[in-house]
Amino acid sequence: MQKSVIVLGRLSSSQWAELEQHFHVLELTKPLNLTQPEVLAALSQAHGIIGSGLAITPQLLDAAPNLKAIATVSVGYDNIPVDELTQLGIMLCNTPDVLTETTADTGFALIMATARRVVELAEWVKAGKWQTSIGPALFGSDVYGKTLGMVGFGRIGQAVARRGALGFGMQVLYSNASPKPALEKELGAQRRELNELLTEADFVCVTVPLTASTEHLIGADEFALMKPSGILINIARGKVIDENALIHALNNNVIQAAGLDVFAQEPLSTDSPLPQMSNVVALPHIGSATHETRDAMAQRAVDNIRLALQGERPISLVNEEVCR
Ligand code: NAP
C-alpha cells in the first residue's frame, strides 16, 4: 500500500507531481487544528508531513500513529519537540544551506537600511517633506569600514560576515559556541566573548538558533554594553532578544537603531510600538522569502520526505539518532 504524506505548505506543480509518483498526497490548508475531523482523518493515515502549519504536540503525535518523518520548510526548528520525535523514532528534516545566502542578503539589507535610514527617509520623501537639501538631522552612519559583530557564526552568520568583510571592508568579530579558524583566516574575523563583542561592534547581528541557552541572550545588560551609536540586527528568532529591553534601549538612546526580521510574537501584534519607531526597520519575517529560495526550500522538503519514507537517509536530518 502507498504511504501517505500530508502537505501543509505551498508546493509547485512539479513538486506535487513528484510526490504523487511515490505517495498518496493529502493537502490540508490553513487554518488548521486538531478538532477538525478531516485533519484527524489525514493524521491517522500519515507517514510523512511537509510544512509546519500544525503545532507538533503530544495530541498530534497520538493522532498520527504511522508517522515516520516530518519535513519542516525552514532551517530553524525551535518550535518542534525534537527529543519527543527522536524517542518515537520519527525523523525531523529541515532545509539548511539553500536559504543561507538569501537570509544573509536580508541581514545586509537591514544593516544598510538602518544605518542609512533608508525606510525613514523614503517615507519622508513620499510625504512631500523634501523641500530643501537635507541637513545633519537626517544624516545616517557609515557601513563601509565599520566593525560587524556576529552573534552566532554558523552558515548564515558567516555569509553575512563575508558580505561585510569582502564587500564593505568591515572588521568582523564573532561570538559563537565553537571557534571558526577557517573563517578567521578567510575574513580576518576575530572571536570575542559576547560582552566584548557588544562593546566593540558598530553593528551587532544575531544569527544564533533559539534554544534554552539563547532565549533573551540580548537583554538590558547587553544593550547597556553596546555603543550609543550601535545598531542591532536580528535575523534569527525574536525571542533571542528581550523585546521590552530593546524598546527601552531604542527609546532612551542606549542604542541608535534596530533592524528586525523576527519578533517574539509573529505576526507582530498591532500593540507593538516597534514598527512605528523611526529608528526601527521592521520586516515581516522575510529572511528566506524570495521566489527562488522558497522554491528550493520546498524542493529540499520534498526530497527529504521522499528519501525518509523510502528508507534512505534524508539530505538534511536534524535527529541523526533515529537512523542509527
Ligand atoms: P547554523 O549554521 O546552525 O548556525 C548557528 C550558529 O550558532 C552555530 O555556529 C552555533 O555554534 C551557534 N550557536 C548555537 N548556540 C549558541 C550559543 N548558545 N552561543 C553561541 N553560539 C551558538 O544555523 P544557520 O543556518 O546559520 O541558521 C541560524 C538561525 O537563523 C536558524 O536557527 C533560524 O532560527 C534563523 N533563521 C532565520 C531566518 C529568517 O527568515 N529570518 C531564515 C533562516 C534561518 P557551532 O558552530 O559551534 O555549532
CSV table of C-alpha atoms and ligand atoms in Angstrom, one decimal:
chain,number,residue,atom,x,y,z
A,1,MET,CA,0.0,0.0,0.0
A,2,GLN,CA,1.2,3.5,-0.8
A,3,LYS,CA,2.4,5.6,2.1
A,4,SER,CA,0.6,8.9,2.8
A,5,VAL,CA,2.1,12.4,3.0
A,6,ILE,CA,0.3,15.5,4.4
A,7,VAL,CA,1.3,18.8,2.7
A,8,LEU,CA,0.7,21.9,4.9
A,9,GLY,CA,2.5,24.4,2.7
A,10,ARG,CA,2.9,25.6,-0.9
A,11,LEU,CA,4.5,23.3,-3.4
A,12,SER,CA,5.0,23.9,-7.1
A,13,SER,CA,3.1,21.7,-9.6
A,14,SER,CA,6.2,19.7,-10.4
A,15,GLN,CA,6.9,19.1,-6.7
A,16,TRP,CA,3.3,17.9,-6.3
A,17,ALA,CA,3.7,15.6,-9.3
A,18,GLU,CA,7.0,14.3,-7.9
A,19,LEU,CA,5.4,13.4,-4.5
A,20,GLU,CA,2.3,11.9,-6.2
A,21,GLN,CA,4.6,9.5,-8.1
A,22,HIS,CA,5.5,7.8,-4.8
A,23,PHE,CA,2.8,8.7,-2.3
A,24,HIS,CA,-0.8,9.3,-1.6
A,25,VAL,CA,-0.7,13.1,-1.0
A,26,LEU,CA,-3.2,14.8,1.2
A,27,GLU,CA,-3.4,18.6,1.2
A,28,LEU,CA,-4.5,20.5,4.3
A,29,THR,CA,-5.0,24.2,4.1
A,30,LYS,CA,-4.9,26.7,7.0
A,31,PRO,CA,-6.4,27.5,9.5
A,32,LEU,CA,-5.9,24.0,10.9
A,33,ASN,CA,-6.5,22.5,14.3
A,34,LEU,CA,-6.9,19.1,15.8
A,35,THR,CA,-10.6,19.4,16.4
A,36,GLN,CA,-11.3,19.2,12.6
A,37,PRO,CA,-12.4,15.7,11.6
A,38,GLU,CA,-10.5,16.0,8.2
A,39,VAL,CA,-7.3,16.8,10.0
A,40,LEU,CA,-7.6,13.9,12.3
A,41,ALA,CA,-8.5,11.6,9.4
A,42,ALA,CA,-5.4,12.7,7.5
A,43,LEU,CA,-3.2,12.3,10.5
A,44,SER,CA,-4.4,8.8,11.2
A,45,GLN,CA,-3.1,7.8,7.8
A,46,ALA,CA,0.0,10.0,7.5
A,47,HIS,CA,3.5,8.6,7.2
A,48,GLY,CA,5.0,12.0,6.5
A,49,ILE,CA,4.2,15.6,7.0
A,50,ILE,CA,5.7,18.5,4.9
A,51,GLY,CA,5.4,22.0,6.4
A,52,SER,CA,4.7,23.5,9.7
A,53,GLY,CA,1.1,24.6,9.7
A,54,LEU,CA,0.2,22.4,12.6
A,55,ALA,CA,1.9,22.5,16.0
A,56,ILE,CA,3.7,19.3,16.8
A,57,THR,CA,2.1,18.4,20.1
A,58,PRO,CA,1.6,15.2,22.0
A,59,GLN,CA,-2.0,15.2,20.8
A,60,LEU,CA,-0.9,15.4,17.2
A,61,LEU,CA,1.6,12.6,17.7
A,62,ASP,CA,-1.1,10.4,19.3
A,63,ALA,CA,-3.3,11.1,16.3
A,64,ALA,CA,-0.6,10.1,13.8
A,65,PRO,CA,0.5,6.5,14.8
A,66,ASN,CA,2.1,5.8,11.5
A,67,LEU,CA,4.2,9.0,11.3
A,68,LYS,CA,7.8,8.3,10.3
A,69,ALA,CA,9.1,11.7,9.1
A,70,ILE,CA,8.4,15.5,9.4
A,71,ALA,CA,10.0,17.8,6.9
A,72,THR,CA,9.8,21.4,8.0
A,73,VAL,CA,10.3,24.1,5.3
A,74,SER,CA,12.8,26.1,7.4
A,75,VAL,CA,16.2,25.7,8.9
A,76,GLY,CA,15.1,26.6,12.4
A,77,TYR,CA,13.2,24.0,14.4
A,78,ASP,CA,12.8,25.8,17.8
A,79,ASN,CA,9.1,25.2,17.7
A,80,ILE,CA,9.4,21.4,17.3
A,81,PRO,CA,9.9,18.9,20.2
A,82,VAL,CA,12.9,17.1,18.7
A,83,ASP,CA,13.5,14.8,21.7
A,84,GLU,CA,9.9,13.5,21.7
A,85,LEU,CA,10.2,12.8,17.9
A,86,THR,CA,13.5,11.0,18.4
A,87,GLN,CA,12.0,8.8,21.2
A,88,LEU,CA,9.2,7.9,18.8
A,89,GLY,CA,11.6,7.1,16.0
A,90,ILE,CA,10.3,10.0,13.9
A,91,MET,CA,12.8,11.7,11.6
A,92,LEU,CA,12.9,15.5,11.6
A,93,CYS,CA,14.2,17.1,8.4
A,94,ASN,CA,14.9,20.8,7.8
A,95,THR,CA,16.2,23.0,4.9
A,96,PRO,CA,19.7,24.4,5.7
A,97,ASP,CA,22.1,25.7,3.1
A,98,VAL,CA,19.5,26.5,0.4
A,99,LEU,CA,18.4,29.6,2.3
A,100,THR,CA,21.7,30.8,3.7
A,101,GLU,CA,22.7,33.4,1.1
A,102,THR,CA,19.1,34.8,0.8
A,103,THR,CA,18.8,35.2,4.5
A,104,ALA,CA,22.2,36.9,4.7
A,105,ASP,CA,21.0,39.3,2.0
A,106,THR,CA,18.1,40.2,4.2
A,107,GLY,CA,20.5,40.8,7.1
A,108,PHE,CA,22.6,43.1,5.0
A,109,ALA,CA,19.5,44.9,3.7
A,110,LEU,CA,18.7,45.6,7.3
A,111,ILE,CA,22.3,46.8,8.0
A,112,MET,CA,22.1,49.2,5.1
A,113,ALA,CA,18.5,50.3,5.8
A,114,THR,CA,19.1,51.1,9.4
A,115,ALA,CA,22.5,52.8,9.0
A,116,ARG,CA,21.4,55.0,6.1
A,117,ARG,CA,17.9,55.5,7.4
A,118,VAL,CA,16.5,54.2,4.0
A,119,VAL,CA,12.9,53.5,5.0
A,120,GLU,CA,12.5,56.6,7.2
A,121,LEU,CA,13.9,58.9,4.6
A,122,ALA,CA,11.9,57.3,1.7
A,123,GLU,CA,8.8,57.8,3.8
A,124,TRP,CA,9.8,61.4,4.3
A,125,VAL,CA,10.2,61.9,0.6
A,126,LYS,CA,6.8,60.2,0.0
A,127,ALA,CA,5.2,62.6,2.5
A,128,GLY,CA,6.4,65.5,0.4
A,129,LYS,CA,8.8,66.8,3.1
A,130,TRP,CA,11.8,67.2,0.7
A,131,GLN,CA,11.6,71.0,0.2
A,132,THR,CA,15.3,71.8,0.5
A,133,SER,CA,18.6,69.8,0.8
A,134,ILE,CA,18.8,67.8,3.9
A,135,GLY,CA,21.0,68.6,6.9
A,136,PRO,CA,22.7,66.7,9.7
A,137,ALA,CA,19.5,65.8,11.5
A,138,LEU,CA,18.8,63.4,8.7
A,139,PHE,CA,22.3,62.1,8.1
A,140,GLY,CA,23.0,58.4,8.6
A,141,SER,CA,26.0,56.4,9.7
A,142,ASP,CA,28.7,54.7,7.5
A,143,VAL,CA,28.7,51.0,6.9
A,144,TYR,CA,31.9,50.7,5.0
A,145,GLY,CA,34.9,50.1,7.3
A,146,LYS,CA,32.9,49.7,10.5
A,147,THR,CA,33.0,46.8,12.9
A,148,LEU,CA,30.5,44.0,12.4
A,149,GLY,CA,29.8,41.8,15.4
A,150,MET,CA,28.2,38.5,14.6
A,151,VAL,CA,26.4,36.7,17.4
A,152,GLY,CA,26.3,33.2,16.0
A,153,PHE,CA,28.8,32.3,13.3
A,154,GLY,CA,27.2,29.4,11.5
A,155,ARG,CA,26.1,29.2,7.9
A,156,ILE,CA,24.1,32.5,7.9
A,157,GLY,CA,26.4,34.3,10.2
A,158,GLN,CA,29.4,33.5,8.0
A,159,ALA,CA,27.5,34.6,4.9
A,160,VAL,CA,26.6,38.0,6.4
A,161,ALA,CA,30.2,38.3,7.6
A,162,ARG,CA,31.5,37.6,4.0
A,163,ARG,CA,29.4,40.4,2.7
A,164,GLY,CA,30.7,42.8,5.4
A,165,ALA,CA,34.4,41.9,5.1
A,166,LEU,CA,34.7,41.4,1.4
A,167,GLY,CA,32.1,44.0,0.1
A,168,PHE,CA,32.2,46.7,2.8
A,169,GLY,CA,35.8,46.5,4.3
A,170,MET,CA,34.3,45.7,7.7
A,171,GLN,CA,36.3,44.2,10.6
A,172,VAL,CA,34.4,41.1,11.7
A,173,LEU,CA,34.1,40.0,15.3
A,174,TYR,CA,32.1,36.9,16.2
A,175,SER,CA,30.9,35.2,19.3
A,176,ASN,CA,30.0,31.5,18.8
A,177,ALA,CA,29.8,28.2,20.6
A,178,SER,CA,32.9,26.9,18.8
A,179,PRO,CA,35.8,28.7,17.2
A,180,LYS,CA,35.9,29.0,13.4
A,181,PRO,CA,39.6,29.2,12.5
A,182,ALA,CA,39.0,28.8,8.7
A,183,LEU,CA,36.8,32.0,8.7
A,184,GLU,CA,39.4,33.8,10.9
A,185,LYS,CA,41.9,33.1,8.1
A,186,GLU,CA,39.5,33.8,5.2
A,187,LEU,CA,38.0,37.0,6.6
A,188,GLY,CA,40.4,38.1,9.3
A,189,ALA,CA,37.5,37.6,11.7
A,190,GLN,CA,38.3,37.6,15.4
A,191,ARG,CA,36.5,35.6,18.1
A,192,ARG,CA,35.3,37.5,21.2
A,193,GLU,CA,33.3,36.8,24.3
A,194,LEU,CA,29.8,38.2,23.8
A,195,ASN,CA,30.3,41.1,26.2
A,196,GLU,CA,33.5,42.2,24.5
A,197,LEU,CA,31.8,41.9,21.1
A,198,LEU,CA,28.9,44.1,22.2
A,199,THR,CA,31.3,46.8,23.4
A,200,GLU,CA,33.4,46.9,20.3
A,201,ALA,CA,30.9,46.4,17.4
A,202,ASP,CA,29.1,49.1,15.4
A,203,PHE,CA,26.6,46.5,14.2
A,204,VAL,CA,25.5,43.5,16.3
A,205,CYS,CA,23.9,40.9,14.0
A,206,VAL,CA,22.2,38.0,15.7
A,207,THR,CA,22.1,34.6,13.9
A,208,VAL,CA,22.1,32.0,16.7
A,209,PRO,CA,19.3,29.5,16.8
A,210,LEU,CA,16.6,29.9,19.5
A,211,THR,CA,17.3,27.4,22.3
A,212,ALA,CA,17.0,27.3,26.1
A,213,SER,CA,20.5,28.9,26.2
A,214,THR,CA,19.9,31.7,23.7
A,215,GLU,CA,16.4,32.8,24.8
A,216,HIS,CA,16.8,36.5,25.8
A,217,LEU,CA,20.6,36.3,25.2
A,218,ILE,CA,20.5,40.0,24.4
A,219,GLY,CA,18.7,42.0,27.1
A,220,ALA,CA,19.0,45.2,29.1
A,221,ASP,CA,22.5,44.4,30.4
A,222,GLU,CA,23.7,43.6,26.9
A,223,PHE,CA,22.2,46.7,25.3
A,224,ALA,CA,23.9,48.8,28.0
A,225,LEU,CA,27.3,47.4,26.8
A,226,MET,CA,26.6,48.5,23.2
A,227,LYS,CA,27.8,51.8,21.8
A,228,PRO,CA,25.1,54.6,21.8
A,229,SER,CA,25.7,54.6,18.0
A,230,GLY,CA,25.3,50.8,17.9
A,231,ILE,CA,22.8,49.1,15.7
A,232,LEU,CA,21.2,45.8,16.4
A,233,ILE,CA,20.1,43.4,13.6
A,234,ASN,CA,18.1,40.3,14.3
A,235,ILE,CA,17.5,37.8,11.6
A,236,ALA,CA,17.5,34.7,13.9
A,237,ARG,CA,14.4,34.4,16.1
A,238,GLY,CA,12.6,37.1,18.0
A,239,LYS,CA,12.9,35.5,21.4
A,240,VAL,CA,16.7,35.6,21.3
A,241,ILE,CA,16.2,39.3,22.1
A,242,ASP,CA,14.4,40.7,25.2
A,243,GLU,CA,11.9,42.8,23.2
A,244,ASN,CA,10.9,45.0,26.1
A,245,ALA,CA,14.5,45.8,26.9
A,246,LEU,CA,15.1,46.6,23.2
A,247,ILE,CA,12.2,49.0,23.1
A,248,HIS,CA,13.6,50.7,26.2
A,249,ALA,CA,17.1,50.9,24.7
A,250,LEU,CA,15.8,52.4,21.4
A,251,ASN,CA,13.6,54.9,23.2
A,252,ASN,CA,16.4,56.1,25.6
A,253,ASN,CA,19.3,56.4,23.2
A,254,VAL,CA,21.0,53.4,24.7
A,255,ILE,CA,21.5,52.2,21.1
A,256,GLN,CA,20.9,54.0,17.8
A,257,ALA,CA,18.6,51.7,15.8
A,258,ALA,CA,17.4,48.2,15.1
A,259,GLY,CA,16.7,46.2,12.0
A,260,LEU,CA,14.4,43.3,12.8
A,261,ASP,CA,13.1,40.5,10.6
A,262,VAL,CA,11.8,38.4,13.5
A,263,PHE,CA,9.7,39.1,16.6
A,264,ALA,CA,8.8,37.3,19.9
A,265,GLN,CA,5.2,37.2,18.6
A,266,GLU,CA,4.5,36.7,14.9
A,267,PRO,CA,2.7,38.2,13.2
A,268,LEU,CA,3.6,41.3,15.2
A,269,SER,CA,0.9,42.4,17.5
A,270,THR,CA,-0.7,45.7,16.5
A,271,ASP,CA,0.1,46.9,20.1
A,272,SER,CA,3.8,46.7,19.5
A,273,PRO,CA,5.5,50.1,19.3
A,274,LEU,CA,8.4,48.7,17.2
A,275,PRO,CA,7.1,49.3,13.6
A,276,GLN,CA,6.1,52.8,14.4
A,277,MET,CA,9.6,53.8,15.8
A,278,SER,CA,11.6,55.9,13.4
A,279,ASN,CA,14.8,54.2,14.4
A,280,VAL,CA,13.4,50.7,13.6
A,281,VAL,CA,13.2,48.9,10.3
A,282,ALA,CA,10.7,46.0,10.9
A,283,LEU,CA,10.2,43.3,8.3
A,284,PRO,CA,7.6,40.5,8.3
A,285,HIS,CA,10.0,37.5,8.7
A,286,ILE,CA,11.2,37.6,5.1
A,287,GLY,CA,14.7,36.2,5.7
A,288,SER,CA,14.3,33.5,3.0
A,289,ALA,CA,11.3,34.9,1.2
A,290,THR,CA,12.3,35.0,-2.4
A,291,HIS,CA,10.7,33.0,-5.2
A,292,GLU,CA,13.9,31.1,-5.9
A,293,THR,CA,14.8,30.3,-2.3
A,294,ARG,CA,11.3,29.3,-1.2
A,295,ASP,CA,11.1,27.0,-4.2
A,296,ALA,CA,14.5,25.5,-3.3
A,297,MET,CA,13.3,25.0,0.3
A,298,ALA,CA,10.1,23.3,-0.8
A,299,GLN,CA,12.1,21.0,-3.1
A,300,ARG,CA,14.5,20.1,-0.2
A,301,ALA,CA,11.5,19.3,1.9
A,302,VAL,CA,10.1,17.1,-0.8
A,303,ASP,CA,13.4,15.3,-1.3
A,304,ASN,CA,13.8,14.8,2.4
A,305,ILE,CA,10.4,13.2,2.9
A,306,ARG,CA,10.8,11.0,-0.2
A,307,LEU,CA,14.1,9.7,0.9
A,308,ALA,CA,13.0,9.3,4.5
A,309,LEU,CA,9.9,7.3,3.6
A,310,GLN,CA,11.8,5.2,1.0
A,311,GLY,CA,14.2,4.0,3.7
A,312,GLU,CA,17.1,6.2,2.7
A,313,ARG,CA,18.9,8.9,4.6
A,314,PRO,CA,17.3,12.3,4.0
A,315,ILE,CA,19.6,15.2,2.8
A,316,SER,CA,19.0,17.3,6.0
A,317,LEU,CA,18.3,15.2,9.0
A,318,VAL,CA,18.1,17.0,12.4
A,319,ASN,CA,17.9,13.9,14.7
A,320,GLU,CA,20.6,11.6,13.3
A,321,GLU,CA,20.0,9.2,16.2
A,322,VAL,CA,16.8,7.9,14.5
A,323,CYS,CA,18.9,6.5,11.6
A,324,ARG,CA,21.4,4.7,13.8
B,1,NAP,P1,23.8,27.2,12.0
B,1,NAP,O1,24.6,27.0,10.8
B,1,NAP,O2,23.5,26.0,12.8
B,1,NAP,O3,24.5,28.4,12.9
B,1,NAP,C1,24.1,28.6,14.2
B,1,NAP,C2,25.4,29.1,14.9
B,1,NAP,O4,25.0,29.4,16.2
B,1,NAP,C3,26.4,27.9,15.0
B,1,NAP,O5,27.6,28.4,14.6
B,1,NAP,C4,26.4,27.6,16.5
B,1,NAP,O6,27.7,27.2,17.0
B,1,NAP,C5,26.0,28.9,17.1
B,1,NAP,N1,25.4,28.7,18.4
B,1,NAP,C6,24.4,27.9,18.8
B,1,NAP,N2,24.1,28.1,20.1
B,1,NAP,C7,24.9,29.0,20.5
B,1,NAP,C8,25.1,29.6,21.8
B,1,NAP,N3,24.3,29.3,22.9
B,1,NAP,N4,26.0,30.6,21.9
B,1,NAP,C9,26.8,30.9,20.9
B,1,NAP,N5,26.7,30.4,19.6
B,1,NAP,C10,25.7,29.5,19.5
B,1,NAP,O7,22.4,27.8,11.6
B,1,NAP,P2,22.0,28.8,10.4
B,1,NAP,O8,21.7,28.1,9.2
B,1,NAP,O9,23.1,29.8,10.3
B,1,NAP,O10,20.7,29.5,11.0
B,1,NAP,C11,20.7,30.2,12.2
B,1,NAP,C12,19.3,30.5,12.6
B,1,NAP,O11,18.8,31.6,11.8
B,1,NAP,C13,18.3,29.4,12.5
B,1,NAP,O12,18.3,28.6,13.6
B,1,NAP,C14,17.0,30.2,12.4
B,1,NAP,O13,16.4,30.3,13.7
B,1,NAP,C15,17.4,31.5,11.9
B,1,NAP,N6,16.9,31.8,10.5
B,1,NAP,C16,16.0,32.8,10.3
B,1,NAP,C17,15.6,33.1,9.0
B,1,NAP,C18,14.7,34.2,8.8
B,1,NAP,O14,13.8,34.1,7.9
B,1,NAP,N7,14.9,35.4,9.4
B,1,NAP,C19,15.9,32.3,8.0
B,1,NAP,C20,16.8,31.2,8.2
B,1,NAP,C21,17.3,31.0,9.5
B,1,NAP,P3,28.5,25.9,16.5
B,1,NAP,O15,29.0,26.3,15.1
B,1,NAP,O16,29.6,25.8,17.5
B,1,NAP,O17,27.5,24.8,16.5
